[in-house]
C-alpha positions as protocol buffer text, in pm:
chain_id: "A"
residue {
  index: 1
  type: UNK
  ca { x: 0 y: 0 z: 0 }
}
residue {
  index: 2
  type: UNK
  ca { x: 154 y: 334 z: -78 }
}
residue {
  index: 3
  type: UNK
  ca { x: 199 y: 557 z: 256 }
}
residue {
  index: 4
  type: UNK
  ca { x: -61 y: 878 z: 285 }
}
residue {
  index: 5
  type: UNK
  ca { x: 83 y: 1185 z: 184 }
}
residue {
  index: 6
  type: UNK
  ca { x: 299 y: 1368 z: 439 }
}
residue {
  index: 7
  type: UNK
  ca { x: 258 y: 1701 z: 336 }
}
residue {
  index: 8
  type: UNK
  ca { x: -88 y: 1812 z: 218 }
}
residue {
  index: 9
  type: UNK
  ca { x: -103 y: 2146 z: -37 }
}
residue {
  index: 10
  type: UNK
  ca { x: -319 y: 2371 z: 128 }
}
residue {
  index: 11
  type: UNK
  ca { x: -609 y: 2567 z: -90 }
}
residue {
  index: 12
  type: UNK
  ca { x: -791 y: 2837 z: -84 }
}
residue {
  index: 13
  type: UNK
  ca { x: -975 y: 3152 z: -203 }
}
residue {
  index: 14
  type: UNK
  ca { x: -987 y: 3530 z: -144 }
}
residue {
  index: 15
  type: UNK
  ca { x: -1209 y: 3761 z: -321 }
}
residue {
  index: 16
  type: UNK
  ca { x: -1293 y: 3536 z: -568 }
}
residue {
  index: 17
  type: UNK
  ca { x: -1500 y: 3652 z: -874 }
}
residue {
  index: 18
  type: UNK
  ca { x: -1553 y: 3452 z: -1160 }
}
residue {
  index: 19
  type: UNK
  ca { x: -1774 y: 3576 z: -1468 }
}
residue {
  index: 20
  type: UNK
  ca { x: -1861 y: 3451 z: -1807 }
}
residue {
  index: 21
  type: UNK
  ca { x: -1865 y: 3737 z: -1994 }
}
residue {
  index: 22
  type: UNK
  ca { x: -1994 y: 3994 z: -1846 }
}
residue {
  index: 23
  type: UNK
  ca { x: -2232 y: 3743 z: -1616 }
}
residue {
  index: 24
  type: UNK
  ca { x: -2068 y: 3702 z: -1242 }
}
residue {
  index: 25
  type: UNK
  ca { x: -2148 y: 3356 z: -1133 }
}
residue {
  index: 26
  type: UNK
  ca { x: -1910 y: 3384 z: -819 }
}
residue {
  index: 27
  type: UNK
  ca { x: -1864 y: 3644 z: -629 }
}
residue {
  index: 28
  type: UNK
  ca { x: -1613 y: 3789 z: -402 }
}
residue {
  index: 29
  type: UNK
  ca { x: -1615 y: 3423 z: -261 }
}
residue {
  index: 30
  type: UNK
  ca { x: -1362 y: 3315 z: 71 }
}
residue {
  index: 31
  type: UNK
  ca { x: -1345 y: 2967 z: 68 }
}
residue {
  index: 32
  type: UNK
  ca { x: -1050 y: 2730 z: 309 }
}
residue {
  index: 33
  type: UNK
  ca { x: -1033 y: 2343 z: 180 }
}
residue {
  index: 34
  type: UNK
  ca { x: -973 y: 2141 z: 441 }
}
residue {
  index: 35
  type: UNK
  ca { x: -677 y: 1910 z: 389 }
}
residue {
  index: 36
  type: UNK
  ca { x: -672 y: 1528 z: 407 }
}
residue {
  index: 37
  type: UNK
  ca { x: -1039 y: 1525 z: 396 }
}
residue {
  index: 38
  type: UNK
  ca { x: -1283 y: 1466 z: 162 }
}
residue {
  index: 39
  type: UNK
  ca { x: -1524 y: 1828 z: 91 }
}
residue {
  index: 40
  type: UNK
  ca { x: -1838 y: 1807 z: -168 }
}
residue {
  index: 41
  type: UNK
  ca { x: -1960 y: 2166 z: -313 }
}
residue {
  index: 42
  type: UNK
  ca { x: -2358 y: 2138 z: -334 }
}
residue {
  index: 43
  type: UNK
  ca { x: -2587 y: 2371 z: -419 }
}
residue {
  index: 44
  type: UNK
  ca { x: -2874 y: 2425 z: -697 }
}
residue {
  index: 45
  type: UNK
  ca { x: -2816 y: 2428 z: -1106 }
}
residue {
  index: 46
  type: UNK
  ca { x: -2654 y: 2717 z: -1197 }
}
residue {
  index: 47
  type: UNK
  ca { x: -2546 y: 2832 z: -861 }
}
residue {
  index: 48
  type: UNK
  ca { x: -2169 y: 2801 z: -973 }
}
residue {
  index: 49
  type: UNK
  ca { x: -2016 y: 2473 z: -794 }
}
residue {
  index: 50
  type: UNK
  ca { x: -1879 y: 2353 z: -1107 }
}
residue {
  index: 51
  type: UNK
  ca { x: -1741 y: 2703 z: -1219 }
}
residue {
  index: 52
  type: UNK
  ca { x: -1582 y: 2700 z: -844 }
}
residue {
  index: 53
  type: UNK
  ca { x: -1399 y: 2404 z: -924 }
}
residue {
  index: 54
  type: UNK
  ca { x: -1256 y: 2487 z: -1249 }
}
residue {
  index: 55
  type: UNK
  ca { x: -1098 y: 2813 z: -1106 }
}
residue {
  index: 56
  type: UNK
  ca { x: -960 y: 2592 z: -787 }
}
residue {
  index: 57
  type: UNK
  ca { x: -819 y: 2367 z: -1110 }
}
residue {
  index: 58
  type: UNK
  ca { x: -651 y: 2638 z: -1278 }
}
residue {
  index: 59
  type: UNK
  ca { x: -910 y: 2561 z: -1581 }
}
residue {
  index: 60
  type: UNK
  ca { x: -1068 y: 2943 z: -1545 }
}
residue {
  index: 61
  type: UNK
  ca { x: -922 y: 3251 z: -1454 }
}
residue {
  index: 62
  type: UNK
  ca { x: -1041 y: 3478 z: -1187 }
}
residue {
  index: 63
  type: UNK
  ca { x: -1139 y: 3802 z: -1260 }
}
residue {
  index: 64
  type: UNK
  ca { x: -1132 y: 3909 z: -937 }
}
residue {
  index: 65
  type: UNK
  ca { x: -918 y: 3789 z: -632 }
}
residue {
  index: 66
  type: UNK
  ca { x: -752 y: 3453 z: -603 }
}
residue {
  index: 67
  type: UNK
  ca { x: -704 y: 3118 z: -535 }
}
residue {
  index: 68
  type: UNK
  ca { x: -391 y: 3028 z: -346 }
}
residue {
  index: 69
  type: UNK
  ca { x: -210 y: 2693 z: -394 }
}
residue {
  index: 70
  type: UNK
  ca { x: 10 y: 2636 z: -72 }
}
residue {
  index: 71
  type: UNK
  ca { x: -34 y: 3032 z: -46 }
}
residue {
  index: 72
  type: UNK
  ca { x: 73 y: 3140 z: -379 }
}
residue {
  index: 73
  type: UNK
  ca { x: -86 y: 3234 z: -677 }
}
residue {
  index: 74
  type: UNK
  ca { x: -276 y: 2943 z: -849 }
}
residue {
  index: 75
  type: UNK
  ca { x: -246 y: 3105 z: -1165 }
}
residue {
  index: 76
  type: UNK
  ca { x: 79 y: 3287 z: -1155 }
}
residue {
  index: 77
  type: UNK
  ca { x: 228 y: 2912 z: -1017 }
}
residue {
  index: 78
  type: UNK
  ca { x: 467 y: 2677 z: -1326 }
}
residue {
  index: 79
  type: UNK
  ca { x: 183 y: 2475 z: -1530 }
}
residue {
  index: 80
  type: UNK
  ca { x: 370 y: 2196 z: -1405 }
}
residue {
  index: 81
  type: UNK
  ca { x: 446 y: 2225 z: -1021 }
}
residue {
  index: 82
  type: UNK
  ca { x: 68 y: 2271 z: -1005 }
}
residue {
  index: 83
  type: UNK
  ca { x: -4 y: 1962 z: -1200 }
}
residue {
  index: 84
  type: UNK
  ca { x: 216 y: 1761 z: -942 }
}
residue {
  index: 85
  type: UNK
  ca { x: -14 y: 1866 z: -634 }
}
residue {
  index: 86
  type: UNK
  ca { x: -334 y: 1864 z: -799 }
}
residue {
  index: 87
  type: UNK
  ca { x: -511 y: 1698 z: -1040 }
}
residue {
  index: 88
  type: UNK
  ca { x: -884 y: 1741 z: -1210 }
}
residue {
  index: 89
  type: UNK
  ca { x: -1170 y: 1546 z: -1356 }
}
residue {
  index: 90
  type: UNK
  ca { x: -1403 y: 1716 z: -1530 }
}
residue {
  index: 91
  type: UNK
  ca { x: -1756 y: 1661 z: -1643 }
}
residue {
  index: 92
  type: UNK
  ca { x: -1766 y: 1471 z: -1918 }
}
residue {
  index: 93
  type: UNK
  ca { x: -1417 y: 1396 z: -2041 }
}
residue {
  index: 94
  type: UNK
  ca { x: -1337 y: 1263 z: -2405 }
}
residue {
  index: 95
  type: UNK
  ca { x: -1073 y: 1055 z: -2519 }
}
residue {
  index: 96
  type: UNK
  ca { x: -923 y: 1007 z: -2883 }
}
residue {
  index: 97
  type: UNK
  ca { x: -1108 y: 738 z: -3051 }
}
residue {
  index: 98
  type: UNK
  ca { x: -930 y: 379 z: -2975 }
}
residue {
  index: 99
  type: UNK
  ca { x: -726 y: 517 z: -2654 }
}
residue {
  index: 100
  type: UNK
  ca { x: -665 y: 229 z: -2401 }
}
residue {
  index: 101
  type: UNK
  ca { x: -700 y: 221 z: -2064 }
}
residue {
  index: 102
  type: UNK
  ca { x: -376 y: 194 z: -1994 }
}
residue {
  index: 103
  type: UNK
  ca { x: -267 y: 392 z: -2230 }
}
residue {
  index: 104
  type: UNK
  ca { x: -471 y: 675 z: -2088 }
}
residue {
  index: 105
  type: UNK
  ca { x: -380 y: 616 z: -1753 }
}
residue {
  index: 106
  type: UNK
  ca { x: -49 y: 722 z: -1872 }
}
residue {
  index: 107
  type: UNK
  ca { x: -115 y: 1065 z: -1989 }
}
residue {
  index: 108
  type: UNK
  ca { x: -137 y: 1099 z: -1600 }
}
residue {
  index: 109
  type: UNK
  ca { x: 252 y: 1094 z: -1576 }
}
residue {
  index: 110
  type: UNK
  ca { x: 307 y: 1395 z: -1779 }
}
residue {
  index: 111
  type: UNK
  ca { x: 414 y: 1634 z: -1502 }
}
residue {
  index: 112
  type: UNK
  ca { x: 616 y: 1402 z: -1380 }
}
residue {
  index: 113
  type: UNK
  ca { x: 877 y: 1290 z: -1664 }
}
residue {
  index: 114
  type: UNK
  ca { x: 1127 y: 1448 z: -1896 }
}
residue {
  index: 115
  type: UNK
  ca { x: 1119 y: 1658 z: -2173 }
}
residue {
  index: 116
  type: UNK
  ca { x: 1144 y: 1367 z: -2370 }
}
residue {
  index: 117
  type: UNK
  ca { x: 904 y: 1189 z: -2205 }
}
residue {
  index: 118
  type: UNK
  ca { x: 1121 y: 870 z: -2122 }
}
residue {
  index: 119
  type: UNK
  ca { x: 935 y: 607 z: -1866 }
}
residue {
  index: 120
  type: UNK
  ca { x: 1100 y: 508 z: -1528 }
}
residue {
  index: 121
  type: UNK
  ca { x: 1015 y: 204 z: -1338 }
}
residue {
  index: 122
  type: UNK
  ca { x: 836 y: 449 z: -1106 }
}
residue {
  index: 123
  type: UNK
  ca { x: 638 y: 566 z: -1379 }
}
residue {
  index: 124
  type: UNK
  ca { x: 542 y: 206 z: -1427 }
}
residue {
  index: 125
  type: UNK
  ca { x: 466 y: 155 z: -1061 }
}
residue {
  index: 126
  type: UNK
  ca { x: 219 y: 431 z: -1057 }
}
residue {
  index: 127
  type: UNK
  ca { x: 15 y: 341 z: -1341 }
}
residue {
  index: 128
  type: UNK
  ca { x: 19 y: -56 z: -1200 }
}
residue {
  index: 129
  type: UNK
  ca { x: -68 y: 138 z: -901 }
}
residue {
  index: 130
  type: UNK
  ca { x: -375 y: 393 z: -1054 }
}
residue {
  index: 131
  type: UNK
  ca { x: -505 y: 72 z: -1255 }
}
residue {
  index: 132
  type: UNK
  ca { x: -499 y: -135 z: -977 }
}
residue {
  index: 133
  type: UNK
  ca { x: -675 y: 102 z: -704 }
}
residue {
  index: 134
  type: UNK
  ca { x: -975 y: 127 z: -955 }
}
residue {
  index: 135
  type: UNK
  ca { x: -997 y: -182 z: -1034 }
}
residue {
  index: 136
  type: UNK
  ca { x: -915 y: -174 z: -1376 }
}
residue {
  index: 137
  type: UNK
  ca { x: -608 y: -363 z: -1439 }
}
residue {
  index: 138
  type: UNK
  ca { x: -740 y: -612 z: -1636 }
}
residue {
  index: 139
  type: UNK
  ca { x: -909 y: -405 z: -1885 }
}
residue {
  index: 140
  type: UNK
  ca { x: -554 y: -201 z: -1975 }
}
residue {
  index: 141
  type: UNK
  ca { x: -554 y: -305 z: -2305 }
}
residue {
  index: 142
  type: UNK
  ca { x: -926 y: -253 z: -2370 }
}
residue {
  index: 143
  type: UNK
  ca { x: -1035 y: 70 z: -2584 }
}
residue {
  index: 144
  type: UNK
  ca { x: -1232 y: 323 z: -2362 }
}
residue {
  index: 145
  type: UNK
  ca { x: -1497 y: 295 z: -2618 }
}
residue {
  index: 146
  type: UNK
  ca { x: -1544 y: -73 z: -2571 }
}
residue {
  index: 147
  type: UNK
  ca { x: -1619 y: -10 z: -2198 }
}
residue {
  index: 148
  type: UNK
  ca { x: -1965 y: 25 z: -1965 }
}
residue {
  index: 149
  type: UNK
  ca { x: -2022 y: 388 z: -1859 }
}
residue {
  index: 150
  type: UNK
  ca { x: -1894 y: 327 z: -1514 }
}
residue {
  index: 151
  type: UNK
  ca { x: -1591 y: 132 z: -1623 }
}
residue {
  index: 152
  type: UNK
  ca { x: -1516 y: 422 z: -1854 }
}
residue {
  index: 153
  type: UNK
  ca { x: -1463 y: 675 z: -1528 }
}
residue {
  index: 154
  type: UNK
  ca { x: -1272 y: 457 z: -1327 }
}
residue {
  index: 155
  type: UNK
  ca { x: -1067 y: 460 z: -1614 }
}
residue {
  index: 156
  type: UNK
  ca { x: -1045 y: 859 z: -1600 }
}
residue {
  index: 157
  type: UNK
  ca { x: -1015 y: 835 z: -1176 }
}
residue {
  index: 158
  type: UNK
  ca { x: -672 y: 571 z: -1282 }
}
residue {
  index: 159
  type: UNK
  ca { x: -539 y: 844 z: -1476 }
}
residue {
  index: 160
  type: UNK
  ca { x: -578 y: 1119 z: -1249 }
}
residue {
  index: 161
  type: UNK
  ca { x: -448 y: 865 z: -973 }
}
residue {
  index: 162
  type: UNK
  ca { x: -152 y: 802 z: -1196 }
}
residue {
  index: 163
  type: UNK
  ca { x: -48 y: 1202 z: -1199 }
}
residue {
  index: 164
  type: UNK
  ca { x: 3 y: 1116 z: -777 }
}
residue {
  index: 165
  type: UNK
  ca { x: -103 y: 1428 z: -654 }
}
residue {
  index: 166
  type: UNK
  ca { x: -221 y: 1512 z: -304 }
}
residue {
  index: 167
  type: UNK
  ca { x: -524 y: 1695 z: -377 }
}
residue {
  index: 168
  type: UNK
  ca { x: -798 y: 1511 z: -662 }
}
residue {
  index: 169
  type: UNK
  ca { x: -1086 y: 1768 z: -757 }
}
residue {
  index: 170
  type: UNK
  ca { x: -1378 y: 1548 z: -896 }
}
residue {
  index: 171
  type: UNK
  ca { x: -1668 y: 1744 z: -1079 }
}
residue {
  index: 172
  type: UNK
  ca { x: -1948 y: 1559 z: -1102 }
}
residue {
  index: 173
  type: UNK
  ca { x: -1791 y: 1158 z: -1132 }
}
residue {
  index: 174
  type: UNK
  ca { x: -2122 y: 1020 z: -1069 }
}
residue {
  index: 175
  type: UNK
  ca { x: -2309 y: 1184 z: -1379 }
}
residue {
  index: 176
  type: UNK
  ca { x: -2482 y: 922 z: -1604 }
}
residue {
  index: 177
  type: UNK
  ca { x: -2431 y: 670 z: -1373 }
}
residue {
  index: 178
  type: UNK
  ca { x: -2665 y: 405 z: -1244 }
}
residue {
  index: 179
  type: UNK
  ca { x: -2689 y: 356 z: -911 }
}
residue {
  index: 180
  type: UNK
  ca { x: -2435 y: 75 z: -868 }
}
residue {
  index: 181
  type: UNK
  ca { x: -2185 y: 232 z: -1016 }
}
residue {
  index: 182
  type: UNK
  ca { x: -2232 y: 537 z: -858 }
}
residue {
  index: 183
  type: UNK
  ca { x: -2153 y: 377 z: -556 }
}
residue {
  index: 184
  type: UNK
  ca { x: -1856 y: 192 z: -661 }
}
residue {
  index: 185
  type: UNK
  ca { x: -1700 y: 535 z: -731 }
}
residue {
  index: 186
  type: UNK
  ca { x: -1807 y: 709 z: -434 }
}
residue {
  index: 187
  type: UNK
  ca { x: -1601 y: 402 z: -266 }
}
residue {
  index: 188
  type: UNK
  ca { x: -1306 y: 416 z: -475 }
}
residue {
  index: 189
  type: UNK
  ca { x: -1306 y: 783 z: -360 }
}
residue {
  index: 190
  type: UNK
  ca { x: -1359 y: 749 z: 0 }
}
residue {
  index: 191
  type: UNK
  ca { x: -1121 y: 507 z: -7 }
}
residue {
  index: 192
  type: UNK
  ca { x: -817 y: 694 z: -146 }
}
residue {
  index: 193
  type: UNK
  ca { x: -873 y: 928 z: 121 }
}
residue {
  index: 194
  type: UNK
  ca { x: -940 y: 718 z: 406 }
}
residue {
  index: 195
  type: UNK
  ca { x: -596 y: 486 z: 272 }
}
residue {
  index: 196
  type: UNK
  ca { x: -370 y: 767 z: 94 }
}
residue {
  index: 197
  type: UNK
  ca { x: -496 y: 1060 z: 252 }
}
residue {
  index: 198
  type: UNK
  ca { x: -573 y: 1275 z: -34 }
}
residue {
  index: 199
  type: UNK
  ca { x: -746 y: 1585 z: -29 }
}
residue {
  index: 200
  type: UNK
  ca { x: -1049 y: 1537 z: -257 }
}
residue {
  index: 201
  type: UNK
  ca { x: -1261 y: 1811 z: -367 }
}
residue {
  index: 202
  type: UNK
  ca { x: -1620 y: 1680 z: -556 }
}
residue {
  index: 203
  type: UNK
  ca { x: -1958 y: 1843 z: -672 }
}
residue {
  index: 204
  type: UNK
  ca { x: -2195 y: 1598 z: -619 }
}
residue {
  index: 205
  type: UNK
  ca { x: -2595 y: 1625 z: -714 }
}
residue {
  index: 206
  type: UNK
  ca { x: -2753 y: 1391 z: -475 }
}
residue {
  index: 207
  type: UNK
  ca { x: -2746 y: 1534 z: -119 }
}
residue {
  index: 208
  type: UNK
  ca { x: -2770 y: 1184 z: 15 }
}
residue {
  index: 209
  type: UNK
  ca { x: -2442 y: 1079 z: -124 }
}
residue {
  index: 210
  type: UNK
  ca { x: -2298 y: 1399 z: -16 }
}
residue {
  index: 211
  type: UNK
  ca { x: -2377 y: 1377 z: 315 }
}
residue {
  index: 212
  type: UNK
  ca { x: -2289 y: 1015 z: 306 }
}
residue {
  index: 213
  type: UNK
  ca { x: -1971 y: 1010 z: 150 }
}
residue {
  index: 214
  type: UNK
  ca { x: -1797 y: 1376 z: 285 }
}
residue {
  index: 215
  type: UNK
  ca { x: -1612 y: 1530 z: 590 }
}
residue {
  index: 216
  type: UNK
  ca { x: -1742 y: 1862 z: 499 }
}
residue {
  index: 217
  type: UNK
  ca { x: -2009 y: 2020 z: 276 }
}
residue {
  index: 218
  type: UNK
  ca { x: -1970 y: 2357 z: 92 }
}
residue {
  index: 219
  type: UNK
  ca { x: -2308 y: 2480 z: 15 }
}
residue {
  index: 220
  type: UNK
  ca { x: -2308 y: 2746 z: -269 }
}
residue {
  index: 221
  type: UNK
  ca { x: -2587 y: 2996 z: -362 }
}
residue {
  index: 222
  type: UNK
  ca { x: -2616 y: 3279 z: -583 }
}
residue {
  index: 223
  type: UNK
  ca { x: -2252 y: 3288 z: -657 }
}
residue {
  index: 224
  type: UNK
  ca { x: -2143 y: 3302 z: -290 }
}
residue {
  index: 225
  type: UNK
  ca { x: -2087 y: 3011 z: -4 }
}
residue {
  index: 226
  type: UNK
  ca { x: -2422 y: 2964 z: 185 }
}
residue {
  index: 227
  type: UNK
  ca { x: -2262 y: 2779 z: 470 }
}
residue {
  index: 228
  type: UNK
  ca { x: -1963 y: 2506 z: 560 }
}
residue {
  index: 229
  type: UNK
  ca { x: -1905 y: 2268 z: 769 }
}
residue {
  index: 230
  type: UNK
  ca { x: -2025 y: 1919 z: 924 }
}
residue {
  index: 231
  type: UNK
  ca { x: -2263 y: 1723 z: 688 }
}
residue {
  index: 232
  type: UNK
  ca { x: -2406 y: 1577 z: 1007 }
}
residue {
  index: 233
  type: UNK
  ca { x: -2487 y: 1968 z: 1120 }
}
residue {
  index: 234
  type: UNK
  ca { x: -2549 y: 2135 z: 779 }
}
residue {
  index: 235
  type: UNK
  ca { x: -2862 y: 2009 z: 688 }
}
residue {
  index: 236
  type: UNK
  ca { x: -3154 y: 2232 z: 814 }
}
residue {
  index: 237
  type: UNK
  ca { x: -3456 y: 2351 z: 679 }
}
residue {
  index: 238
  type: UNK
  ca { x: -3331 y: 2646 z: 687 }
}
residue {
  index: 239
  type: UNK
  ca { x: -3065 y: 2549 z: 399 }
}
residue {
  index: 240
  type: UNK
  ca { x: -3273 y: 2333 z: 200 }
}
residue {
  index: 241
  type: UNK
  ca { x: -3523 y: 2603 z: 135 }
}
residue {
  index: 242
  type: UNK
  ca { x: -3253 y: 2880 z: 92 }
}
residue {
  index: 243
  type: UNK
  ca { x: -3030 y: 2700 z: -105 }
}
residue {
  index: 244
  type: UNK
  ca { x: -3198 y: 2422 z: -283 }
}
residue {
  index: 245
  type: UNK
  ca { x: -3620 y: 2560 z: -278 }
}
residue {
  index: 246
  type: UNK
  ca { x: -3718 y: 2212 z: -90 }
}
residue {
  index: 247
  type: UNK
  ca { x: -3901 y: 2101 z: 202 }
}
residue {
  index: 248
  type: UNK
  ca { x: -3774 y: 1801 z: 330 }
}
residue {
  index: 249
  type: UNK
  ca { x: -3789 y: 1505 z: 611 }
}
residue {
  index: 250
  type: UNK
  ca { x: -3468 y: 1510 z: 772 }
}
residue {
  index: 251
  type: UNK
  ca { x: -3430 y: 1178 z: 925 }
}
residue {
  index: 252
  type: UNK
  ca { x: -3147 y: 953 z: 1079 }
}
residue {
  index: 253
  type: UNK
  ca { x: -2970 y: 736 z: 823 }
}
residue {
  index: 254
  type: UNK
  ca { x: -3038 y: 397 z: 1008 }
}
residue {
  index: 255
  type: UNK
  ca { x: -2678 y: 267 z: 872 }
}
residue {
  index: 256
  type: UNK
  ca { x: -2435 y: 595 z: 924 }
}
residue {
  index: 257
  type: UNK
  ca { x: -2667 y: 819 z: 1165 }
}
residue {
  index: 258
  type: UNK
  ca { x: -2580 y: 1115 z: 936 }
}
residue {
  index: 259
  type: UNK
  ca { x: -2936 y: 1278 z: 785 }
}
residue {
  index: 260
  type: UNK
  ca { x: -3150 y: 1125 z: 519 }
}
residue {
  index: 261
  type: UNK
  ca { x: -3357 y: 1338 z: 332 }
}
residue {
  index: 262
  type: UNK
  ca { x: -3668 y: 1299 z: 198 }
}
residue {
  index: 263
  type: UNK
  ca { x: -3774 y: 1623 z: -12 }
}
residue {
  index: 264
  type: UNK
  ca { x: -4189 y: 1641 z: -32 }
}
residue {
  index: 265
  type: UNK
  ca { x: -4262 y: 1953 z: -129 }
}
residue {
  index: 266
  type: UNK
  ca { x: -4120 y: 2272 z: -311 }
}
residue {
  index: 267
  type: UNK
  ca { x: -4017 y: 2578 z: -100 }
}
residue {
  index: 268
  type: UNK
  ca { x: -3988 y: 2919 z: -142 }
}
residue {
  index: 269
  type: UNK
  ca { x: -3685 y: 3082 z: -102 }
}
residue {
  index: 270
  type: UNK
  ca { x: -3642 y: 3381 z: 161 }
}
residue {
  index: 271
  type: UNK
  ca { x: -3635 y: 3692 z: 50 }
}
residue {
  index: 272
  type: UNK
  ca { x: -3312 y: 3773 z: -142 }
}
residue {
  index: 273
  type: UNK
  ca { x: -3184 y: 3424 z: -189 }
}
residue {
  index: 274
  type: UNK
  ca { x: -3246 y: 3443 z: -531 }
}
residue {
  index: 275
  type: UNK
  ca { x: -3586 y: 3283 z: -609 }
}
């Protein structure tokens, strides 16, 4: 088993403000990631979780503030010392046609070799390594196209596990998913934190699996962070009609203890919460 990470990037925001074209989705957001632990962004469509996580990826630029990667710059930081502490999987990747498994595993090692791009026996160790965590080992040689849909993103989780990083951002990894396989990724996930300690970052849909799966939920409305902290605490009323426009039975989860919801009825928001 490989040892958890001994030193954990920190990340974070100040000021943030993030806009497509002239339309701010976030603004002048403060946000602290809590290391070694695993933090889901919720919050209603459109409310800006995934736009969030492409800024803390270095996939968007701020127009406003920052996000600070061990306390510098994100964006100001080498393309590839960032890619060696964090790594991102976005909604809905795509693949050249006829790409393999492993073969896409290895575009994880990028940061990590050469100019010329020559393979070490570490390099080899970390793909066995990525492949094996995700169970995917024996379908290296298959093309991603020949694969199920939930075969197909632990195949994208092995590559981002290949680039080693201490901090995995996850947007969305459940999308399209049936329910089975949603929940073989969740596990895969909780267990390279529990095991390697990484610092994983998600938006997640289904509150359920938020609350089941998380340390720590960052709830996100009209462009700004609604509250953090404790799933086991977070869920109120009060949020789910703020944030989310839902009424809701908030019961004990007769396996974890954390709250179960059961939404019954449509809300409306208070005043200036953007409904």
């Amino acid at each position: 088993m490989t040892p958890k990470s001994t030193s954990t990037p920190s990340l974070s925001t100040q000021g943030l403000t993030l806009q497509y074209g002239t339309r701010t989705v976030i603004d002048d957001l403060n946000l602290s990631v809590a290391g070694g632990r695993i933090t889901s962004l919720i919050g209603a469509n459109g409310c800006g979780k995934s736009t969030l996580l492409r800024a803390l990826s270095r996939l968007l630029a701020p127009q406003g503030g920052q996000v600070l990667l061990d306390g510098g710059d994100l964006h100001r930081l080498p393309a590839r010392e960032v890619a060696r502490k964090l790594s991102i999987l976005p909604q809905g990747p795509v693949a050249p046609e006829g790409l393999t498994v492993e073969q896409l595993a290895w575009f994880g090692r990028h940061p990590h070799q050469g100019l010329l791009g020559a393979r070490t026996d570490h390099d080899r160790e970390r793909v066995a390594w990525a492949l094996s965590q995700t169970g995917m080992t024996a379908f290296a040689g298959r093309p991603l196209d020949a694969l199920s849909g939930g075969q197909r993103q632990r195949a994208w989780i092995a590559m981002s596990l290949a680039q080693d990083t201490p901090v995995l951002l996850l947007d969305e990894p459940t999308t399209y998913l049936d329910l089975s396989h949603q929940l073989e990724v969740l596990h895969i996930v909780q267990r390279l934190n529990r095991e390697q300690g990484k610092t994983i970052v998600m938006v997640l849909h289904d509150l359920n699996q938020a609350v089941r799966y998380s340390d720590e939920l960052v709830a996100v409305e009209g462009g700004r962070v609604y509250a953090q902290g404790d799933p086991a605490t977070l869920m109120t009323p009060d949020l789910l009609r703020d944030v989310f426009g839902l009424k809701a039975h908030i019961l004990p989860d007769p396996d974890t203890g954390r709250p179960h919801l059961i939404p019954y009825a449509l809300a409306r928001k208070k005043e200036g919460s953007g409904l």
